[in-house]
Structures are given as structure tokens and as C-alpha cells.
Short mmCIF file of N, CA and C in Angstrom, two decimals:
data_model
loop_
_atom_site.label_atom_id
_atom_site.label_comp_id
_atom_site.label_asym_id
_atom_site.label_seq_id
_atom_site.Cartn_x
_atom_site.Cartn_y
_atom_site.Cartn_z
N VAL A 156 0.85 -1.18 0.00
CA VAL A 156 0.00 0.00 0.00
C VAL A 156 0.89 1.23 0.00
N ARG A 157 0.60 2.16 -0.89
CA ARG A 157 1.39 3.40 -1.00
C ARG A 157 0.45 4.58 -1.15
N LYS A 158 0.90 5.72 -0.66
CA LYS A 158 0.22 6.98 -0.93
C LYS A 158 0.84 7.57 -2.18
N VAL A 159 0.00 7.96 -3.12
CA VAL A 159 0.48 8.54 -4.37
C VAL A 159 -0.03 9.97 -4.41
N ALA A 160 0.91 10.93 -4.53
CA ALA A 160 0.56 12.35 -4.51
C ALA A 160 0.04 12.82 -5.86
N PHE A 161 -1.00 13.65 -5.80
CA PHE A 161 -1.56 14.33 -6.97
C PHE A 161 -1.72 15.79 -6.55
N GLY A 162 -0.67 16.60 -6.76
CA GLY A 162 -0.71 17.98 -6.28
C GLY A 162 -0.72 17.97 -4.76
N VAL A 163 -1.72 18.63 -4.17
CA VAL A 163 -1.83 18.66 -2.71
C VAL A 163 -2.63 17.47 -2.19
N ASN A 164 -3.27 16.74 -3.09
CA ASN A 164 -4.09 15.60 -2.70
C ASN A 164 -3.30 14.31 -2.92
N PHE A 165 -3.83 13.20 -2.41
CA PHE A 165 -3.20 11.91 -2.66
C PHE A 165 -4.26 10.82 -2.68
N ALA A 166 -3.88 9.71 -3.27
CA ALA A 166 -4.72 8.51 -3.28
C ALA A 166 -3.94 7.39 -2.63
N VAL A 167 -4.63 6.45 -2.07
CA VAL A 167 -4.00 5.27 -1.47
C VAL A 167 -4.15 4.14 -2.48
N ILE A 168 -3.01 3.63 -2.93
CA ILE A 168 -3.01 2.57 -3.94
C ILE A 168 -2.48 1.29 -3.29
N GLY A 169 -3.27 0.25 -3.37
CA GLY A 169 -2.86 -1.05 -2.87
C GLY A 169 -2.61 -1.99 -4.04
N VAL A 170 -1.64 -2.85 -3.90
CA VAL A 170 -1.35 -3.84 -4.93
C VAL A 170 -1.40 -5.22 -4.28
N GLU A 171 -2.20 -6.08 -4.86
CA GLU A 171 -2.34 -7.46 -4.38
C GLU A 171 -1.80 -8.38 -5.46
N ASP A 172 -0.81 -9.18 -5.12
CA ASP A 172 -0.23 -10.14 -6.06
C ASP A 172 -0.97 -11.47 -5.95
N GLN A 173 -1.29 -12.04 -7.11
CA GLN A 173 -1.97 -13.33 -7.15
C GLN A 173 -1.29 -14.22 -8.18
N GLU A 174 -0.97 -15.43 -7.78
CA GLU A 174 -0.46 -16.43 -8.73
C GLU A 174 -1.55 -17.44 -9.05
N THR A 175 -2.54 -17.53 -8.17
CA THR A 175 -3.68 -18.40 -8.42
C THR A 175 -4.93 -17.54 -8.36
N ILE A 176 -6.00 -18.02 -8.96
CA ILE A 176 -7.24 -17.26 -9.00
C ILE A 176 -7.99 -17.41 -7.69
N ASP A 177 -8.30 -16.29 -7.07
CA ASP A 177 -9.12 -16.28 -5.87
C ASP A 177 -10.52 -15.89 -6.31
N TYR A 178 -11.44 -16.83 -6.27
CA TYR A 178 -12.79 -16.59 -6.74
C TYR A 178 -13.59 -15.71 -5.79
N SER A 179 -13.00 -15.35 -4.66
CA SER A 179 -13.64 -14.39 -3.75
C SER A 179 -12.89 -13.06 -3.75
N MET A 180 -12.06 -12.82 -4.75
CA MET A 180 -11.21 -11.62 -4.79
C MET A 180 -12.01 -10.33 -4.72
N SER A 181 -13.18 -10.28 -5.33
CA SER A 181 -14.00 -9.06 -5.28
C SER A 181 -14.35 -8.71 -3.84
N LEU A 182 -14.74 -9.71 -3.07
CA LEU A 182 -15.09 -9.49 -1.67
C LEU A 182 -13.85 -9.11 -0.86
N ARG A 183 -12.75 -9.79 -1.10
CA ARG A 183 -11.51 -9.50 -0.37
C ARG A 183 -11.04 -8.07 -0.64
N THR A 184 -11.12 -7.64 -1.92
CA THR A 184 -10.71 -6.29 -2.29
C THR A 184 -11.62 -5.26 -1.63
N LEU A 185 -12.90 -5.53 -1.61
CA LEU A 185 -13.86 -4.65 -0.93
C LEU A 185 -13.48 -4.50 0.54
N GLU A 186 -13.11 -5.60 1.18
CA GLU A 186 -12.72 -5.55 2.59
C GLU A 186 -11.45 -4.72 2.78
N TYR A 187 -10.45 -4.90 1.91
CA TYR A 187 -9.21 -4.10 2.01
C TYR A 187 -9.54 -2.61 1.91
N ASP A 188 -10.30 -2.26 0.88
CA ASP A 188 -10.59 -0.85 0.62
C ASP A 188 -11.45 -0.26 1.74
N ALA A 189 -12.46 -1.01 2.18
CA ALA A 189 -13.31 -0.53 3.28
C ALA A 189 -12.48 -0.33 4.55
N GLY A 190 -11.55 -1.24 4.79
CA GLY A 190 -10.67 -1.11 5.96
C GLY A 190 -9.82 0.16 5.90
N GLU A 191 -9.31 0.47 4.72
CA GLU A 191 -8.51 1.69 4.57
C GLU A 191 -9.38 2.93 4.75
N TYR A 192 -10.60 2.93 4.19
CA TYR A 192 -11.50 4.06 4.38
C TYR A 192 -11.86 4.22 5.86
N GLU A 193 -12.10 3.11 6.54
CA GLU A 193 -12.44 3.18 7.96
C GLU A 193 -11.26 3.72 8.77
N LYS A 194 -10.05 3.34 8.41
CA LYS A 194 -8.84 3.85 9.08
C LYS A 194 -8.76 5.38 8.93
N GLN A 195 -9.03 5.86 7.72
CA GLN A 195 -9.01 7.31 7.50
C GLN A 195 -10.12 8.00 8.31
N ALA A 196 -11.31 7.40 8.31
CA ALA A 196 -12.44 7.99 9.05
C ALA A 196 -12.15 8.03 10.55
N ALA A 197 -11.51 6.99 11.07
CA ALA A 197 -11.18 6.95 12.50
C ALA A 197 -10.23 8.09 12.86
N LYS A 198 -9.28 8.38 11.98
CA LYS A 198 -8.34 9.48 12.21
C LYS A 198 -9.09 10.82 12.22
N ILE A 199 -10.03 10.98 11.29
CA ILE A 199 -10.83 12.20 11.25
C ILE A 199 -11.67 12.31 12.53
N ARG A 200 -12.31 11.21 12.95
CA ARG A 200 -13.12 11.23 14.18
C ARG A 200 -12.29 11.64 15.38
N LYS A 201 -11.08 11.11 15.46
CA LYS A 201 -10.20 11.45 16.57
C LYS A 201 -9.89 12.94 16.57
N ASN A 202 -9.60 13.49 15.40
CA ASN A 202 -9.30 14.93 15.29
C ASN A 202 -10.51 15.78 15.65
N VAL A 203 -11.70 15.40 15.16
CA VAL A 203 -12.92 16.16 15.44
C VAL A 203 -13.23 16.13 16.93
N ARG A 204 -13.08 14.97 17.53
CA ARG A 204 -13.40 14.84 18.96
C ARG A 204 -12.39 15.54 19.85
N SER A 205 -11.21 15.84 19.30
CA SER A 205 -10.21 16.54 20.10
C SER A 205 -10.29 18.06 19.93
N LEU A 206 -11.23 18.54 19.11
CA LEU A 206 -11.39 19.98 18.93
C LEU A 206 -11.77 20.62 20.26
N PRO A 207 -11.13 21.74 20.62
CA PRO A 207 -11.44 22.37 21.91
C PRO A 207 -12.86 22.97 21.93
N ASP A 208 -13.30 23.53 20.82
CA ASP A 208 -14.62 24.16 20.77
C ASP A 208 -15.52 23.39 19.81
N LYS A 209 -16.43 22.63 20.38
CA LYS A 209 -17.33 21.82 19.55
C LYS A 209 -18.65 22.54 19.27
N ALA A 210 -18.72 23.81 19.67
CA ALA A 210 -19.96 24.58 19.51
C ALA A 210 -20.34 24.76 18.04
N GLY A 211 -19.37 24.78 17.13
CA GLY A 211 -19.66 24.98 15.72
C GLY A 211 -20.13 23.73 15.00
N LEU A 212 -20.16 22.61 15.69
CA LEU A 212 -20.56 21.34 15.05
C LEU A 212 -22.08 21.17 15.14
N CYS A 213 -22.69 20.66 14.06
CA CYS A 213 -24.10 20.30 14.15
C CYS A 213 -24.21 18.99 14.92
N SER A 214 -25.42 18.59 15.26
CA SER A 214 -25.59 17.41 16.13
C SER A 214 -25.00 16.14 15.51
N GLY A 215 -25.20 15.94 14.19
CA GLY A 215 -24.65 14.76 13.53
C GLY A 215 -23.13 14.77 13.52
N GLU A 216 -22.55 15.94 13.28
CA GLU A 216 -21.08 16.06 13.27
C GLU A 216 -20.53 15.77 14.67
N TYR A 217 -21.19 16.30 15.69
CA TYR A 217 -20.77 16.09 17.06
C TYR A 217 -20.91 14.62 17.46
N LEU A 218 -22.06 14.04 17.12
CA LEU A 218 -22.37 12.67 17.52
C LEU A 218 -21.44 11.65 16.84
N TYR A 219 -21.18 11.83 15.53
CA TYR A 219 -20.43 10.82 14.78
C TYR A 219 -18.97 11.21 14.53
N GLY A 220 -18.59 12.43 14.92
CA GLY A 220 -17.19 12.84 14.80
C GLY A 220 -16.72 12.99 13.37
N PHE A 221 -17.64 13.34 12.49
CA PHE A 221 -17.29 13.49 11.07
C PHE A 221 -18.06 14.70 10.55
N ARG A 222 -17.31 15.75 10.18
CA ARG A 222 -17.95 16.99 9.74
C ARG A 222 -18.41 16.89 8.28
N LYS A 223 -19.37 17.72 7.94
CA LYS A 223 -19.88 17.76 6.57
C LYS A 223 -18.76 18.04 5.58
N SER A 224 -17.77 18.81 5.97
CA SER A 224 -16.66 19.18 5.08
C SER A 224 -15.54 18.15 5.04
N ASP A 225 -15.54 17.16 5.92
CA ASP A 225 -14.47 16.15 5.94
C ASP A 225 -14.55 15.27 4.70
N ARG A 226 -13.38 14.89 4.20
CA ARG A 226 -13.29 14.05 3.01
C ARG A 226 -12.24 12.97 3.23
N LEU A 227 -12.49 11.83 2.63
CA LEU A 227 -11.55 10.71 2.64
C LEU A 227 -10.72 10.76 1.37
N SER A 228 -9.52 10.22 1.43
CA SER A 228 -8.70 10.11 0.23
C SER A 228 -9.11 8.86 -0.54
N PRO A 229 -9.11 8.93 -1.87
CA PRO A 229 -9.51 7.76 -2.67
C PRO A 229 -8.59 6.56 -2.43
N VAL A 230 -9.19 5.39 -2.50
CA VAL A 230 -8.46 4.14 -2.32
C VAL A 230 -8.68 3.29 -3.57
N GLU A 231 -7.60 2.72 -4.08
CA GLU A 231 -7.67 1.86 -5.27
C GLU A 231 -6.79 0.65 -5.02
N THR A 232 -7.35 -0.54 -5.17
CA THR A 232 -6.55 -1.76 -5.08
C THR A 232 -6.47 -2.38 -6.46
N ILE A 233 -5.26 -2.71 -6.86
CA ILE A 233 -5.01 -3.31 -8.16
C ILE A 233 -4.51 -4.73 -7.93
N ILE A 234 -5.10 -5.68 -8.62
CA ILE A 234 -4.67 -7.07 -8.51
C ILE A 234 -3.75 -7.37 -9.68
N LEU A 235 -2.50 -7.73 -9.36
CA LEU A 235 -1.55 -8.17 -10.38
C LEU A 235 -1.59 -9.70 -10.37
N TYR A 236 -2.10 -10.25 -11.46
CA TYR A 236 -2.25 -11.69 -11.56
C TYR A 236 -1.17 -12.24 -12.48
N PHE A 237 -0.37 -13.18 -11.95
CA PHE A 237 0.76 -13.76 -12.67
C PHE A 237 0.54 -15.22 -13.01
N GLY A 238 -0.70 -15.67 -12.98
CA GLY A 238 -1.00 -17.08 -13.18
C GLY A 238 -0.78 -17.56 -14.60
N THR A 239 -0.68 -18.87 -14.73
CA THR A 239 -0.43 -19.48 -16.05
C THR A 239 -1.70 -19.57 -16.89
N LYS A 240 -2.86 -19.66 -16.24
CA LYS A 240 -4.10 -19.68 -17.03
C LYS A 240 -4.80 -18.32 -16.90
N PRO A 241 -5.58 -17.93 -17.89
CA PRO A 241 -6.24 -16.62 -17.85
C PRO A 241 -7.15 -16.47 -16.63
N TRP A 242 -7.24 -15.24 -16.13
CA TRP A 242 -8.12 -14.94 -15.00
C TRP A 242 -9.56 -15.19 -15.43
N ASP A 243 -10.25 -16.08 -14.75
CA ASP A 243 -11.65 -16.33 -15.05
C ASP A 243 -12.52 -16.13 -13.81
N GLY A 244 -11.94 -15.46 -12.82
CA GLY A 244 -12.68 -15.18 -11.58
C GLY A 244 -13.57 -13.96 -11.74
N PRO A 245 -14.46 -13.76 -10.77
CA PRO A 245 -15.33 -12.59 -10.78
C PRO A 245 -14.51 -11.30 -10.83
N ARG A 246 -15.04 -10.31 -11.53
CA ARG A 246 -14.41 -8.99 -11.61
C ARG A 246 -15.26 -7.93 -10.91
N SER A 247 -16.29 -8.39 -10.22
CA SER A 247 -17.12 -7.48 -9.44
C SER A 247 -17.86 -8.28 -8.37
N LEU A 248 -18.36 -7.56 -7.38
CA LEU A 248 -19.12 -8.22 -6.33
C LEU A 248 -20.40 -8.85 -6.88
N LYS A 249 -21.06 -8.16 -7.83
CA LYS A 249 -22.29 -8.70 -8.42
C LYS A 249 -22.03 -10.02 -9.14
N ASP A 250 -20.81 -10.20 -9.68
CA ASP A 250 -20.47 -11.47 -10.32
C ASP A 250 -20.48 -12.63 -9.33
N MET A 251 -20.39 -12.32 -8.04
CA MET A 251 -20.38 -13.35 -7.00
C MET A 251 -21.76 -13.62 -6.42
N LEU A 252 -22.73 -12.76 -6.74
CA LEU A 252 -24.04 -12.86 -6.12
C LEU A 252 -24.97 -13.78 -6.90
N ASP A 253 -25.80 -14.52 -6.17
CA ASP A 253 -26.83 -15.34 -6.80
C ASP A 253 -28.05 -14.45 -7.00
N MET A 254 -28.28 -14.04 -8.24
CA MET A 254 -29.37 -13.13 -8.56
C MET A 254 -30.56 -13.88 -9.20
N THR A 255 -30.55 -15.21 -9.04
CA THR A 255 -31.63 -16.03 -9.61
C THR A 255 -32.98 -15.55 -9.09
N ASP A 256 -33.92 -15.32 -10.02
CA ASP A 256 -35.29 -14.90 -9.71
C ASP A 256 -35.38 -13.56 -8.98
N MET A 257 -34.30 -12.81 -8.96
CA MET A 257 -34.31 -11.51 -8.29
C MET A 257 -35.06 -10.52 -9.18
N PRO A 258 -36.06 -9.82 -8.66
CA PRO A 258 -36.75 -8.81 -9.48
C PRO A 258 -35.76 -7.75 -9.96
N ARG A 259 -35.92 -7.33 -11.19
CA ARG A 259 -34.98 -6.38 -11.82
C ARG A 259 -34.85 -5.09 -10.99
N GLN A 260 -35.97 -4.60 -10.40
CA GLN A 260 -35.92 -3.37 -9.61
C GLN A 260 -34.97 -3.51 -8.42
N ILE A 261 -34.91 -4.69 -7.85
CA ILE A 261 -34.01 -4.93 -6.72
C ILE A 261 -32.59 -5.18 -7.23
N ALA A 262 -32.45 -6.04 -8.23
CA ALA A 262 -31.12 -6.37 -8.77
C ALA A 262 -30.39 -5.13 -9.25
N ASP A 263 -31.09 -4.22 -9.90
CA ASP A 263 -30.46 -2.99 -10.41
C ASP A 263 -29.99 -2.07 -9.30
N ASN A 264 -30.58 -2.19 -8.12
CA ASN A 264 -30.23 -1.29 -7.02
C ASN A 264 -29.23 -1.88 -6.03
N ILE A 265 -28.81 -3.09 -6.26
CA ILE A 265 -27.81 -3.70 -5.39
C ILE A 265 -26.45 -3.08 -5.74
N SER A 266 -25.75 -2.59 -4.74
CA SER A 266 -24.45 -1.96 -4.97
C SER A 266 -23.46 -2.98 -5.51
N ASP A 267 -22.64 -2.53 -6.42
CA ASP A 267 -21.61 -3.39 -7.00
C ASP A 267 -20.24 -2.86 -6.58
N TYR A 268 -19.26 -3.69 -6.67
CA TYR A 268 -17.89 -3.29 -6.37
C TYR A 268 -16.99 -3.97 -7.38
N LYS A 269 -16.48 -3.19 -8.33
CA LYS A 269 -15.64 -3.75 -9.39
C LYS A 269 -14.18 -3.77 -8.96
N ILE A 270 -13.47 -4.79 -9.41
CA ILE A 270 -12.04 -4.88 -9.11
C ILE A 270 -11.24 -4.68 -10.39
N LYS A 271 -10.00 -4.30 -10.21
CA LYS A 271 -9.09 -4.08 -11.34
C LYS A 271 -8.05 -5.18 -11.33
N VAL A 272 -8.12 -6.05 -12.34
CA VAL A 272 -7.19 -7.17 -12.45
C VAL A 272 -6.29 -6.91 -13.66
N ILE A 273 -5.00 -6.94 -13.43
CA ILE A 273 -4.04 -6.88 -14.54
C ILE A 273 -3.48 -8.29 -14.69
N ASP A 274 -3.84 -8.94 -15.78
CA ASP A 274 -3.40 -10.30 -16.07
C ASP A 274 -2.05 -10.18 -16.78
N VAL A 275 -1.00 -10.10 -15.99
CA VAL A 275 0.34 -9.75 -16.49
C VAL A 275 0.82 -10.66 -17.61
N MET A 276 0.61 -11.94 -17.48
CA MET A 276 1.13 -12.88 -18.48
C MET A 276 0.43 -12.74 -19.83
N ARG A 277 -0.72 -12.09 -19.85
CA ARG A 277 -1.46 -11.93 -21.10
C ARG A 277 -1.58 -10.47 -21.54
N LEU A 278 -0.79 -9.59 -20.94
CA LEU A 278 -0.79 -8.18 -21.36
C LEU A 278 -0.28 -8.09 -22.80
N GLU A 279 -1.06 -7.48 -23.65
CA GLU A 279 -0.65 -7.34 -25.05
C GLU A 279 0.13 -6.06 -25.29
N ASN A 280 -0.19 -5.00 -24.55
CA ASN A 280 0.46 -3.72 -24.80
C ASN A 280 1.00 -3.15 -23.50
N THR A 281 2.29 -3.31 -23.29
CA THR A 281 2.91 -2.76 -22.09
C THR A 281 3.31 -1.30 -22.28
N ASP A 282 3.13 -0.76 -23.47
CA ASP A 282 3.49 0.63 -23.74
C ASP A 282 2.62 1.63 -22.98
N VAL A 283 1.50 1.17 -22.40
CA VAL A 283 0.64 2.07 -21.64
C VAL A 283 1.29 2.47 -20.32
N PHE A 284 2.30 1.73 -19.88
CA PHE A 284 2.96 2.02 -18.62
C PHE A 284 4.08 3.04 -18.85
N ARG A 285 4.16 4.04 -17.97
CA ARG A 285 5.10 5.15 -18.15
C ARG A 285 6.35 5.02 -17.28
N THR A 286 6.46 3.95 -16.54
CA THR A 286 7.62 3.77 -15.66
C THR A 286 8.28 2.44 -16.01
N ASP A 287 9.25 2.05 -15.19
CA ASP A 287 9.94 0.79 -15.44
C ASP A 287 9.07 -0.44 -15.21
N ILE A 288 7.83 -0.24 -14.79
CA ILE A 288 6.91 -1.38 -14.66
C ILE A 288 6.72 -2.05 -16.02
N LYS A 289 6.85 -1.27 -17.09
CA LYS A 289 6.76 -1.82 -18.45
C LYS A 289 7.80 -2.92 -18.62
N GLN A 290 9.05 -2.63 -18.31
CA GLN A 290 10.12 -3.62 -18.47
C GLN A 290 9.97 -4.77 -17.47
N ILE A 291 9.50 -4.47 -16.27
CA ILE A 291 9.30 -5.53 -15.29
C ILE A 291 8.27 -6.53 -15.81
N PHE A 292 7.14 -6.03 -16.31
CA PHE A 292 6.11 -6.92 -16.85
C PHE A 292 6.62 -7.68 -18.07
N GLU A 293 7.37 -7.03 -18.94
CA GLU A 293 7.91 -7.71 -20.12
C GLU A 293 8.88 -8.82 -19.70
N TYR A 294 9.70 -8.55 -18.70
CA TYR A 294 10.64 -9.55 -18.18
C TYR A 294 9.87 -10.76 -17.63
N ILE A 295 8.85 -10.50 -16.83
CA ILE A 295 8.07 -11.57 -16.22
C ILE A 295 7.39 -12.41 -17.29
N LYS A 296 6.83 -11.75 -18.30
CA LYS A 296 6.15 -12.48 -19.38
C LYS A 296 7.14 -13.35 -20.17
N ALA A 297 8.35 -12.85 -20.39
CA ALA A 297 9.33 -13.57 -21.20
C ALA A 297 10.09 -14.64 -20.41
N ALA A 298 10.11 -14.53 -19.09
CA ALA A 298 10.94 -15.41 -18.25
C ALA A 298 10.77 -16.91 -18.50
N PRO A 299 9.57 -17.42 -18.74
CA PRO A 299 9.46 -18.86 -18.96
C PRO A 299 10.15 -19.35 -20.23
N ASP A 300 10.39 -18.47 -21.18
CA ASP A 300 11.03 -18.84 -22.45
C ASP A 300 12.41 -18.17 -22.51
N LYS A 301 13.46 -18.93 -22.24
CA LYS A 301 14.82 -18.37 -22.14
C LYS A 301 15.24 -17.63 -23.42
N LYS A 302 14.81 -18.12 -24.57
CA LYS A 302 15.17 -17.46 -25.83
C LYS A 302 14.50 -16.08 -25.92
N LYS A 303 13.21 -16.01 -25.58
CA LYS A 303 12.50 -14.73 -25.60
C LYS A 303 13.09 -13.77 -24.57
N LEU A 304 13.46 -14.30 -23.42
CA LEU A 304 14.04 -13.47 -22.37
C LEU A 304 15.36 -12.86 -22.83
N ARG A 305 16.21 -13.66 -23.44
CA ARG A 305 17.49 -13.17 -23.94
C ARG A 305 17.27 -12.08 -25.00
N GLU A 306 16.33 -12.31 -25.92
CA GLU A 306 16.02 -11.33 -26.97
C GLU A 306 15.55 -10.01 -26.35
N LEU A 307 14.70 -10.11 -25.33
CA LEU A 307 14.20 -8.92 -24.66
C LEU A 307 15.34 -8.14 -24.02
N ILE A 308 16.16 -8.82 -23.25
CA ILE A 308 17.24 -8.16 -22.52
C ILE A 308 18.25 -7.53 -23.48
N GLU A 309 18.52 -8.20 -24.57
CA GLU A 309 19.49 -7.66 -25.54
C GLU A 309 18.91 -6.53 -26.38
N SER A 310 17.59 -6.48 -26.55
CA SER A 310 17.00 -5.46 -27.43
C SER A 310 16.60 -4.17 -26.69
N ASP A 311 16.46 -4.22 -25.37
CA ASP A 311 16.02 -3.04 -24.62
C ASP A 311 17.18 -2.54 -23.75
N PRO A 312 17.71 -1.34 -24.04
CA PRO A 312 18.86 -0.82 -23.28
C PRO A 312 18.56 -0.61 -21.80
N TYR A 313 17.29 -0.55 -21.43
CA TYR A 313 16.94 -0.38 -20.02
C TYR A 313 17.58 -1.46 -19.15
N PHE A 314 17.67 -2.68 -19.66
CA PHE A 314 18.16 -3.80 -18.86
C PHE A 314 19.66 -3.72 -18.58
N LYS A 315 20.35 -2.80 -19.22
CA LYS A 315 21.78 -2.60 -18.94
C LYS A 315 21.99 -1.56 -17.83
N ASP A 316 20.89 -0.90 -17.42
CA ASP A 316 20.99 0.20 -16.46
C ASP A 316 19.74 0.25 -15.58
N MET A 317 19.41 -0.90 -14.97
CA MET A 317 18.17 -1.02 -14.19
C MET A 317 18.30 -0.45 -12.79
N GLU A 318 17.20 0.13 -12.32
CA GLU A 318 17.11 0.49 -10.91
C GLU A 318 17.08 -0.80 -10.11
N GLU A 319 17.69 -0.78 -8.93
CA GLU A 319 17.78 -2.01 -8.14
C GLU A 319 16.41 -2.55 -7.73
N ASP A 320 15.48 -1.65 -7.35
CA ASP A 320 14.17 -2.15 -6.93
C ASP A 320 13.40 -2.77 -8.10
N ALA A 321 13.61 -2.25 -9.32
CA ALA A 321 12.96 -2.83 -10.50
C ALA A 321 13.56 -4.21 -10.79
N PHE A 322 14.87 -4.33 -10.67
CA PHE A 322 15.54 -5.62 -10.84
C PHE A 322 15.00 -6.63 -9.83
N ASP A 323 14.94 -6.22 -8.57
CA ASP A 323 14.46 -7.11 -7.51
C ASP A 323 13.04 -7.59 -7.80
N ALA A 324 12.17 -6.66 -8.23
CA ALA A 324 10.78 -7.02 -8.52
C ALA A 324 10.72 -8.01 -9.68
N ALA A 325 11.44 -7.73 -10.75
CA ALA A 325 11.40 -8.58 -11.94
C ALA A 325 11.87 -10.00 -11.62
N VAL A 326 13.01 -10.12 -10.97
CA VAL A 326 13.53 -11.47 -10.72
C VAL A 326 12.72 -12.20 -9.65
N CYS A 327 12.14 -11.45 -8.72
CA CYS A 327 11.31 -12.07 -7.68
C CYS A 327 10.04 -12.66 -8.30
N TYR A 328 9.33 -11.86 -9.10
CA TYR A 328 8.09 -12.33 -9.71
C TYR A 328 8.34 -13.43 -10.73
N ALA A 329 9.49 -13.37 -11.40
CA ALA A 329 9.80 -14.39 -12.41
C ALA A 329 10.43 -15.63 -11.76
N LYS A 330 10.62 -15.56 -10.45
CA LYS A 330 11.24 -16.65 -9.69
C LYS A 330 12.62 -17.01 -10.25
N ALA A 331 13.36 -15.98 -10.59
CA ALA A 331 14.71 -16.16 -11.14
C ALA A 331 15.72 -16.00 -10.00
N ASN A 332 15.67 -16.94 -9.07
CA ASN A 332 16.51 -16.87 -7.87
C ASN A 332 18.01 -16.82 -8.18
N GLU A 333 18.41 -17.51 -9.28
CA GLU A 333 19.83 -17.50 -9.64
C GLU A 333 20.29 -16.08 -10.00
N MET A 334 19.39 -15.26 -10.56
CA MET A 334 19.74 -13.87 -10.89
C MET A 334 19.95 -13.06 -9.61
N MET A 335 19.14 -13.30 -8.61
CA MET A 335 19.26 -12.57 -7.35
C MET A 335 20.62 -12.86 -6.70
N LYS A 336 21.08 -14.10 -6.82
CA LYS A 336 22.37 -14.46 -6.23
C LYS A 336 23.53 -13.77 -6.95
N LYS A 337 23.34 -13.45 -8.23
CA LYS A 337 24.40 -12.83 -9.03
C LYS A 337 24.32 -11.31 -9.05
N LYS A 338 23.36 -10.74 -8.36
CA LYS A 338 23.11 -9.29 -8.44
C LYS A 338 24.35 -8.46 -8.13
N GLU A 339 25.08 -8.80 -7.12
CA GLU A 339 26.25 -7.99 -6.74
C GLU A 339 27.29 -7.92 -7.85
N TYR A 340 27.37 -8.98 -8.65
CA TYR A 340 28.34 -9.01 -9.76
C TYR A 340 27.86 -8.19 -10.96
N MET A 341 26.57 -7.86 -10.98
CA MET A 341 25.99 -7.11 -12.11
C MET A 341 25.82 -5.63 -11.78
N ARG A 342 26.23 -5.22 -10.60
CA ARG A 342 26.07 -3.82 -10.16
C ARG A 342 27.11 -2.93 -10.82
N GLU A 343 26.63 -1.80 -11.40
CA GLU A 343 27.53 -0.81 -12.00
C GLU A 343 26.99 0.57 -11.67
N ASP A 344 27.74 1.37 -10.92
CA ASP A 344 27.34 2.75 -10.57
C ASP A 344 25.98 2.79 -9.92
N GLY A 345 25.68 1.88 -9.03
CA GLY A 345 24.42 1.87 -8.32
C GLY A 345 23.25 1.27 -9.07
N LYS A 346 23.46 0.92 -10.33
CA LYS A 346 22.40 0.30 -11.15
C LYS A 346 22.77 -1.14 -11.41
N ILE A 347 21.84 -1.90 -11.96
CA ILE A 347 22.06 -3.30 -12.25
C ILE A 347 22.10 -3.50 -13.75
N ASN A 348 23.13 -4.19 -14.24
CA ASN A 348 23.26 -4.51 -15.67
C ASN A 348 22.89 -5.96 -15.83
#
């Protein structure tokens, strides 16, 4: 979980790694995000309740410790799926619900919670990524095929001058433990070749 700044505001971004499909992932993600929102709300409640002058609060603000003007920071959880078979799990809470014989008026009003799954092994266009995550995903996708991996490393100059954390992520996700053992020998000027 990281805070990502956007000017004076920020969002809380969570990343969940999956190698196998969790068919309850929509519910689990909802729980993660709700927990983070509740954590933020608890901090706001603590601050409101510690105000020396509560006279300016309306009854609801006073009672619940949350002012009309208080706001939570957005929370987003992204599921990075590295499995060998395509993700076929639910992509929303409604996908998990049994809506058999449910009247349309009720079904349409049931809240949904969509999840964001990046199926890394089947990504067709990594050019959408603006950071070294592009190369990390390309490395992970190519890792099972040594010939493809060699072609990738030799064709992209980034791999001659990698940030250490990007190197660590790539070899960890690709389970290339032998590369991790050789890391110190590949270090040049603080980067990894």
C-alpha cells in the first residue's frame, strides 16, 4: 500500500499479487478498501473529537465525529495476476451474487464493487505504462522462455541500467533466484546490468 501524490491531494493505492485465481477476490478487495476508508475515518473522528470548541458542530457532526466538510482520500486496489491460465474469476461483487429470480428493480439497485485485475502474463500492450513497470512486466512475461528473455534483454537498453528495486521485482516475480544471487556481480554505478 502506497500513498500517491496528486498535487496537494493523494490517493491510497494497494497492490495485491496473485499467482492463483481467488474466486472471492472481489469481496476481499472490498474488505481491504473498506478497511482503509475506515482507518481514514477513524483518524478524522479522533481529530474532530479533540477539537477544543465543539460549539460549531451540528448534532450529527458532534455525535459521529465526522464533519460535513471532511473528506476521505480515494483508495484503489489493483490485482496483479501472474498465473499461467487466464483470469476467469469474478471482476465485481455482483459477479459473486446469486441473482436467480431476483426482481430487476431490486437487482439494479444492489451496490456493486468492481475490481481491477491486470493479467500480467497476457498483457498485449505494455506501452501504456510510463515507468519501469513496463520492463518488469515484459521480463516476467518472457521469463518462462529463455530465448524470448534473452532477446528482450538484448533489445532493450533499459536492462543494462536497471534500478535495483525494478531488478528485484522482476527477478522475484519471475522466480529467477539465480539472478538474485548474481546481483552484486551485475552492479555498476548503483544500477544493475
